[in-house]
Short mmCIF file of C-alpha atoms in Angstrom, two decimals:
data_model
loop_
_atom_site.label_atom_id
_atom_site.label_comp_id
_atom_site.label_asym_id
_atom_site.label_seq_id
_atom_site.Cartn_x
_atom_site.Cartn_y
_atom_site.Cartn_z
CA MET Z 1 -12.37 -30.35 15.89
CA ASN Z 2 -10.73 -29.31 19.17
CA VAL Z 3 -9.99 -25.66 19.95
CA LEU Z 4 -7.83 -24.33 17.12
CA LYS Z 5 -4.24 -23.53 18.08
CA LEU Z 6 -2.50 -20.65 16.33
CA SER Z 7 1.19 -20.15 15.61
CA ILE Z 8 3.27 -17.60 13.69
CA LEU Z 9 5.91 -17.76 10.97
CA ASP Z 10 7.83 -14.51 10.61
CA GLN Z 11 10.09 -13.86 7.60
CA SER Z 12 11.63 -10.65 9.01
CA PRO Z 13 10.30 -8.53 6.12
CA VAL Z 14 12.03 -5.22 5.52
CA SER Z 15 9.56 -2.40 4.95
CA SER Z 16 10.57 0.47 2.67
CA GLY Z 17 12.41 3.11 4.70
CA PHE Z 18 13.59 0.63 7.33
CA THR Z 19 16.89 -1.21 7.76
CA HIS Z 20 17.59 -4.92 8.12
CA SER Z 21 18.56 -4.33 11.76
CA GLU Z 22 15.19 -2.69 12.40
CA ALA Z 23 13.41 -5.58 10.69
CA LEU Z 24 15.11 -8.06 13.03
CA GLN Z 25 14.16 -5.96 16.05
CA GLN Z 26 10.57 -6.10 14.80
CA THR Z 27 10.78 -9.91 14.67
CA ILE Z 28 11.87 -9.89 18.32
CA GLN Z 29 8.95 -7.63 19.23
CA LEU Z 30 6.50 -9.85 17.35
CA ALA Z 31 7.81 -12.97 19.11
CA GLN Z 32 7.38 -11.27 22.48
CA ALA Z 33 3.80 -10.33 21.54
CA ALA Z 34 3.09 -13.91 20.44
CA ASP Z 35 4.49 -15.20 23.75
CA ARG Z 36 2.28 -12.82 25.70
CA LEU Z 37 -0.84 -13.50 23.62
CA GLY Z 38 -0.81 -17.29 23.92
CA TYR Z 39 0.35 -18.48 20.50
CA THR Z 40 1.66 -22.06 20.38
CA ARG Z 41 4.89 -21.54 18.43
CA PHE Z 42 6.88 -18.85 16.63
CA TRP Z 43 9.10 -19.76 13.67
CA VAL Z 44 11.60 -17.72 11.67
CA SER Z 45 12.63 -18.33 8.08
CA GLU Z 46 15.89 -18.56 6.13
CA HIS Z 47 16.51 -16.45 3.03
CA HIS Z 48 19.76 -15.32 1.45
CA ASN Z 49 20.96 -12.33 -0.57
CA SER Z 50 17.55 -10.68 -0.18
CA ALA Z 51 17.05 -6.93 0.13
CA GLY Z 52 13.47 -7.49 1.30
CA LEU Z 53 13.94 -10.23 3.92
CA ALA Z 54 16.46 -9.95 6.75
CA GLY Z 55 16.41 -13.46 8.22
CA SER Z 56 19.41 -15.43 6.94
CA SER Z 57 20.42 -17.42 10.03
CA PRO Z 58 17.48 -18.89 11.97
CA GLU Z 59 19.71 -20.65 14.53
CA VAL Z 60 21.30 -17.37 15.64
CA LEU Z 61 18.01 -15.50 15.69
CA LEU Z 62 16.31 -18.29 17.67
CA SER Z 63 18.85 -18.01 20.47
CA THR Z 64 17.95 -14.34 20.88
CA LEU Z 65 14.21 -14.99 20.67
CA ALA Z 66 14.40 -17.73 23.28
CA ALA Z 67 16.25 -15.40 25.66
CA ARG Z 68 13.60 -12.69 25.17
CA THR Z 69 10.55 -14.95 25.65
CA SER Z 70 9.50 -17.37 28.38
CA ARG Z 71 6.83 -19.84 27.22
CA ILE Z 72 6.27 -20.08 23.47
CA ARG Z 73 7.90 -22.80 21.33
CA LEU Z 74 10.46 -21.40 18.90
CA GLY Z 75 11.68 -22.90 15.67
CA SER Z 76 13.07 -22.64 12.18
CA GLY Z 77 10.72 -22.38 9.27
CA GLY Z 78 13.07 -23.67 8.09
CA VAL Z 79 16.73 -24.59 7.94
CA LEU Z 80 17.57 -25.28 4.28
CA LEU Z 81 19.29 -28.60 4.84
CA PRO Z 82 20.83 -29.18 1.36
CA HIS Z 83 23.21 -26.28 2.01
CA TYR Z 84 24.63 -27.74 5.22
CA SER Z 85 26.08 -30.67 7.13
CA ALA Z 86 23.36 -32.70 8.85
CA TYR Z 87 25.75 -33.20 11.76
CA LYS Z 88 26.27 -29.46 12.28
CA VAL Z 89 22.53 -28.77 12.10
CA ALA Z 90 21.99 -31.47 14.75
CA GLU Z 91 24.61 -29.84 16.99
CA ASN Z 92 23.09 -26.37 16.55
CA PHE Z 93 19.64 -27.54 17.57
CA ARG Z 94 20.87 -29.77 20.37
CA MET Z 95 22.58 -26.67 21.73
CA LEU Z 96 19.30 -24.75 21.56
CA GLU Z 97 17.46 -27.67 23.19
CA ALA Z 98 20.05 -27.79 25.98
CA LEU Z 99 19.69 -24.07 26.65
CA TYR Z 100 15.89 -23.92 26.29
CA PRO Z 101 14.59 -27.47 26.93
CA GLY Z 102 11.16 -28.35 25.61
CA ARG Z 103 10.78 -25.15 23.58
CA ILE Z 104 12.66 -25.83 20.33
CA ASP Z 105 11.32 -26.90 16.93
CA LEU Z 106 13.60 -27.85 14.04
CA GLY Z 107 11.82 -27.19 10.76
CA ILE Z 108 13.78 -28.22 7.68
CA GLY Z 109 13.24 -27.66 3.98
CA ARG Z 110 14.98 -28.35 0.70
CA ALA Z 111 14.33 -25.06 -1.12
CA PRO Z 112 17.37 -22.97 -2.13
CA GLY Z 113 16.23 -19.86 -0.24
CA GLY Z 114 17.71 -17.64 -2.94
CA THR Z 115 19.07 -17.72 -6.47
CA PRO Z 116 21.15 -20.65 -7.82
CA HIS Z 117 24.18 -18.34 -7.77
CA THR Z 118 23.58 -17.62 -4.08
CA ALA Z 119 23.19 -21.33 -3.39
CA LYS Z 120 26.63 -21.93 -4.89
CA ALA Z 121 28.06 -19.32 -2.54
CA LEU Z 122 26.52 -21.19 0.39
CA ARG Z 123 27.63 -24.67 -0.63
CA GLY Z 124 30.89 -23.81 -2.38
CA VAL Z 125 31.40 -22.78 -5.98
CA SER Z 126 32.16 -26.34 -7.08
CA ALA Z 127 29.04 -27.82 -5.48
CA ASP Z 128 26.45 -29.55 -7.65
CA LEU Z 129 23.08 -28.02 -6.73
CA PHE Z 130 21.03 -30.90 -8.16
CA GLU Z 131 23.11 -33.44 -6.27
CA GLY Z 132 22.32 -31.57 -3.08
CA LEU Z 133 18.58 -31.92 -3.69
CA GLU Z 134 18.96 -35.61 -4.54
CA ARG Z 135 20.82 -36.18 -1.27
CA PHE Z 136 18.08 -34.54 0.79
CA PRO Z 137 16.36 -37.79 1.96
CA ALA Z 138 19.72 -39.23 3.06
CA GLN Z 139 20.54 -35.97 4.85
CA VAL Z 140 17.22 -36.11 6.70
CA SER Z 141 17.98 -39.68 7.80
CA ASP Z 142 21.44 -38.69 9.02
CA LEU Z 143 20.05 -35.68 10.87
CA LEU Z 144 17.51 -37.82 12.71
CA ARG Z 145 20.19 -40.37 13.60
CA PHE Z 146 22.29 -37.65 15.22
CA LEU Z 147 19.33 -36.09 17.04
CA THR Z 148 18.16 -39.40 18.49
CA ASP Z 149 21.58 -41.06 19.07
CA SER Z 150 20.56 -43.91 16.79
CA VAL Z 151 23.56 -44.29 14.47
CA GLU Z 152 23.53 -48.04 13.87
CA PRO Z 153 26.63 -50.28 14.02
CA GLY Z 154 28.47 -50.40 10.73
CA HIS Z 155 27.16 -47.03 9.58
CA VAL Z 156 29.75 -44.62 8.19
CA PHE Z 157 29.06 -42.33 11.19
CA GLU Z 158 29.23 -45.06 13.84
CA GLY Z 159 30.61 -43.71 17.11
CA ILE Z 160 29.82 -40.06 16.32
CA ARG Z 161 27.39 -38.25 18.62
CA ALA Z 162 26.05 -34.74 18.33
CA THR Z 163 26.87 -32.62 21.35
CA PRO Z 164 25.84 -31.30 23.75
CA LEU Z 165 24.35 -34.57 25.03
CA VAL Z 166 20.81 -33.82 26.19
CA ASP Z 167 17.76 -35.85 27.18
CA GLY Z 168 15.28 -33.96 25.02
CA VAL Z 169 14.93 -33.87 21.24
CA PRO Z 170 13.78 -30.80 19.28
CA GLN Z 171 10.47 -31.42 17.57
CA VAL Z 172 11.32 -32.08 13.92
CA TRP Z 173 9.12 -30.75 11.10
CA LEU Z 174 9.52 -31.09 7.37
CA LEU Z 175 8.25 -28.07 5.49
CA GLY Z 176 7.10 -27.90 1.91
CA SER Z 177 4.70 -26.61 -0.71
CA THR Z 178 4.31 -29.88 -2.63
CA GLY Z 179 3.29 -33.44 -1.90
CA GLN Z 180 6.91 -34.61 -2.15
CA SER Z 181 7.80 -32.92 1.12
CA GLY Z 182 4.92 -34.79 2.76
CA VAL Z 183 6.36 -38.05 1.43
CA TYR Z 184 9.73 -37.26 3.03
CA ALA Z 185 8.01 -36.36 6.32
CA SER Z 186 5.97 -39.56 6.39
CA GLN Z 187 9.03 -41.71 5.65
CA ALA Z 188 11.04 -39.99 8.40
CA GLY Z 189 8.23 -40.10 10.96
CA ALA Z 190 8.48 -36.33 11.31
CA ALA Z 191 5.74 -33.71 11.59
CA PHE Z 192 4.68 -31.92 8.39
CA CYS Z 193 3.84 -28.27 7.67
CA PHE Z 194 2.32 -27.40 4.30
CA ALA Z 195 3.18 -23.92 2.99
CA HIS Z 196 -0.23 -22.81 1.71
CA PHE Z 197 1.17 -19.26 1.63
CA ILE Z 198 3.47 -20.42 -1.18
CA ASN Z 199 1.14 -22.80 -2.98
CA GLY Z 200 -2.60 -22.34 -2.52
CA ALA Z 201 -3.54 -25.58 -4.31
CA GLY Z 202 -3.09 -29.25 -3.47
CA GLY Z 203 -2.15 -28.90 0.17
CA GLN Z 204 -5.09 -30.82 1.55
CA GLN Z 205 -4.25 -33.86 -0.57
CA ALA Z 206 -0.58 -33.60 0.40
CA VAL Z 207 -1.51 -33.71 4.10
CA ARG Z 208 -3.93 -36.62 3.59
CA SER Z 209 -1.24 -38.58 1.76
CA TYR Z 210 1.26 -37.79 4.52
CA ARG Z 211 -1.09 -39.19 7.16
CA LYS Z 212 -1.89 -42.28 5.13
CA SER Z 213 1.79 -43.14 4.54
CA PHE Z 214 3.14 -42.08 7.96
CA ARG Z 215 5.69 -44.38 9.58
CA PRO Z 216 5.97 -44.13 13.39
CA SER Z 217 9.44 -43.19 14.60
CA ALA Z 218 11.42 -42.18 17.65
CA LEU Z 219 10.15 -38.66 16.94
CA ASN Z 220 6.42 -39.29 16.58
CA VAL Z 221 4.17 -42.31 16.99
CA VAL Z 222 1.28 -40.58 15.21
CA PRO Z 223 1.32 -38.05 12.34
CA GLN Z 224 1.20 -34.34 13.17
CA ALA Z 225 0.44 -31.69 10.58
CA THR Z 226 -0.22 -27.99 10.29
CA VAL Z 227 -0.75 -25.46 7.50
CA CYS Z 228 0.75 -22.00 7.07
CA ILE Z 229 -1.05 -19.09 5.35
CA TYR Z 230 -0.73 -15.32 4.91
CA VAL Z 231 -3.13 -13.38 7.17
CA LEU Z 232 -3.94 -9.71 7.66
CA CYS Z 233 -6.64 -8.84 10.19
CA ALA Z 234 -7.85 -5.34 11.10
CA GLU Z 235 -10.83 -3.93 13.01
CA THR Z 236 -12.95 -3.91 9.83
CA ASP Z 237 -12.96 -5.73 6.52
CA GLU Z 238 -12.51 -2.39 4.74
CA GLU Z 239 -9.41 -1.40 6.73
CA ALA Z 240 -7.92 -4.85 6.26
CA GLU Z 241 -8.38 -4.59 2.49
CA ARG Z 242 -6.68 -1.18 2.46
CA GLN Z 243 -3.69 -2.46 4.44
CA ALA Z 244 -3.56 -5.59 2.27
CA ALA Z 245 -2.56 -3.53 -0.76
CA SER Z 246 1.01 -3.65 0.60
CA PHE Z 247 0.70 -7.42 0.95
CA ASP Z 248 -0.66 -7.89 -2.57
CA LEU Z 249 2.12 -5.83 -4.13
CA ARG Z 250 4.84 -7.50 -2.09
CA ILE Z 251 3.84 -10.98 -3.31
CA LEU Z 252 3.49 -9.75 -6.90
CA GLN Z 253 6.94 -8.15 -6.84
CA VAL Z 254 8.51 -11.33 -5.44
CA GLU Z 255 7.01 -13.23 -8.38
CA LYS Z 256 8.43 -10.66 -10.80
CA GLY Z 257 11.87 -10.63 -9.14
CA GLU Z 258 11.47 -6.97 -8.20
CA PHE Z 259 10.98 -7.20 -4.44
CA ALA Z 260 13.19 -4.85 -2.44
CA GLY Z 261 10.91 -4.04 0.50
CA VAL Z 262 7.28 -3.74 1.59
CA LEU Z 263 5.70 -0.48 0.39
CA PRO Z 264 3.12 1.57 2.35
CA PRO Z 265 -0.55 1.00 1.40
CA GLU Z 266 -0.77 4.42 -0.27
CA GLU Z 267 2.10 3.63 -2.64
CA ALA Z 268 0.83 0.12 -3.27
CA LEU Z 269 -2.61 1.42 -4.21
CA ALA Z 270 -1.01 3.87 -6.65
CA TYR Z 271 1.16 1.21 -8.30
CA PRO Z 272 0.65 1.01 -12.11
CA TYR Z 273 -0.78 -2.52 -12.28
CA SER Z 274 -1.04 -4.15 -15.70
CA GLU Z 275 -3.88 -6.52 -16.50
CA TRP Z 276 -1.51 -9.43 -15.95
CA ASP Z 277 -0.54 -7.94 -12.56
CA ARG Z 278 -4.19 -7.65 -11.52
CA THR Z 279 -4.83 -11.26 -12.53
CA ARG Z 280 -1.89 -12.41 -10.44
CA VAL Z 281 -3.09 -10.35 -7.45
CA ARG Z 282 -6.52 -11.99 -7.66
CA ASP Z 283 -5.00 -15.45 -8.01
CA ASN Z 284 -2.62 -14.89 -5.10
CA ARG Z 285 -5.54 -14.21 -2.77
CA SER Z 286 -5.96 -18.01 -2.62
CA ARG Z 287 -2.85 -17.94 -0.42
CA MET Z 288 -4.16 -15.24 1.91
CA ILE Z 289 -6.93 -14.52 4.40
CA ILE Z 290 -7.80 -10.83 4.67
CA GLY Z 291 -10.52 -9.15 6.72
CA GLY Z 292 -11.96 -8.19 10.06
CA PRO Z 293 -11.92 -10.61 13.02
CA LYS Z 294 -15.21 -12.32 12.15
CA ARG Z 295 -14.30 -12.99 8.51
CA VAL Z 296 -10.75 -14.09 9.32
CA LYS Z 297 -11.83 -16.43 12.11
CA GLU Z 298 -14.43 -18.09 9.88
CA GLN Z 299 -11.96 -18.59 7.05
CA LEU Z 300 -9.20 -19.90 9.33
CA LEU Z 301 -11.61 -22.44 10.79
CA GLU Z 302 -12.68 -23.47 7.28
CA LEU Z 303 -9.02 -23.84 6.26
CA ALA Z 304 -8.22 -25.95 9.32
CA GLU Z 305 -11.25 -28.15 8.66
CA SER Z 306 -10.26 -28.67 5.02
CA TYR Z 307 -6.77 -29.74 6.11
CA GLU Z 308 -8.10 -31.68 9.12
CA VAL Z 309 -5.59 -30.00 11.44
CA ASP Z 310 -5.95 -28.50 14.92
CA GLU Z 311 -3.27 -25.86 14.41
CA VAL Z 312 -2.77 -23.14 11.81
CA MET Z 313 0.37 -21.05 11.37
CA VAL Z 314 -0.02 -17.49 10.10
CA VAL Z 315 2.36 -15.14 8.33
CA ALA Z 316 1.16 -11.74 9.53
CA GLY Z 317 1.48 -9.16 6.77
CA GLY Z 318 1.40 -5.43 6.24
CA TYR Z 319 3.75 -2.47 5.87
CA HIS Z 320 3.55 -1.21 9.45
CA MET Z 321 4.84 -3.24 12.38
CA GLU Z 322 1.69 -2.15 14.20
CA THR Z 323 -0.41 -3.82 11.49
CA ARG Z 324 1.33 -7.16 12.01
CA VAL Z 325 1.06 -6.97 15.80
CA ARG Z 326 -2.60 -5.94 15.53
CA THR Z 327 -3.31 -8.96 13.35
CA CYS Z 328 -1.90 -11.19 16.08
CA GLU Z 329 -3.82 -9.37 18.82
CA LEU Z 330 -7.15 -9.57 17.00
CA LEU Z 331 -6.70 -13.26 16.24
CA ALA Z 332 -5.77 -13.99 19.85
CA GLU Z 333 -8.91 -12.22 21.01
CA ALA Z 334 -11.14 -13.91 18.42
CA PHE Z 335 -9.88 -17.40 19.31
CA GLY Z 336 -9.55 -16.85 23.06
CA LEU Z 337 -5.81 -17.49 23.16
CA GLY Z 338 -3.73 -16.89 26.26
CA ILE Z 339 -6.49 -17.29 28.82
CA GLY Z 340 -4.82 -17.90 32.15
CA ILE Z 341 -1.29 -17.22 30.89
CA ARG Z 342 0.85 -15.17 33.25
CA LEU Z 343 4.30 -14.07 32.05
#
């Protein structure tokens, strides 16, 4: 394997005692740190009607991040395409590509990003949610047509071009936590990111199947894949485990529909876990890598080898902003990122 590249997905988590505005400012600070440290790309997510996650509009947030950084690739992880017009998404990301050429990734997914009721508010109260999911492959095809100016004669959208007209094309990724998303990515000739932080099982097979079925396109002539996982790194294994209590509880509360914000480690350690809770916490560790630099580096390399990828994307966790930044700093040091970079 070549030198492992590292990237970051940030969900703009809202820690207890902080506001959504402060959470978004923390995302900006983390992106600036990633830019300085030599990470390959920095993505932001899309969630709706969530007290614990502040990022609802990746396109708007990306414009700010791009203006506050100078080198790193920036992208959506991801735009939830079933809610929107493929044409408008193409225009949004062509605008970003025009303003920040060669630095924009368009990651798209088909998850609702919230409750079914919230999804209806996004699409319109009369919208059929299942129809939206069924239309996803056609939406992906339309999106790629608009991005590459390849609407064929006789197509319903013949003569329509997404503006602004630019030479470059955002790098397109399909995101998912199942093999089906890999199928869509291979059919579209797009890159594929498997969300191991959502589903800790089956990802390796999904990526292998994606590569095997990949169809070259105007976007990519060869398949490109990465994997995304929760990571918390501290100076020692023991300190990482202590800080990870906030991480463990956050994921558990999301599963139970109780998540309102990340709690400090002290409160997380004092939480009244049931036996079922403790089982879920142990099981959820398959989606996380926790430890000091040596342990985390070894496990990230093992993960990359199992997926046969040369890039891993991390979701840095913890209650304190300093914990998330420190994770990124320790990983950059352990992997020798940013050598020679001058900002």
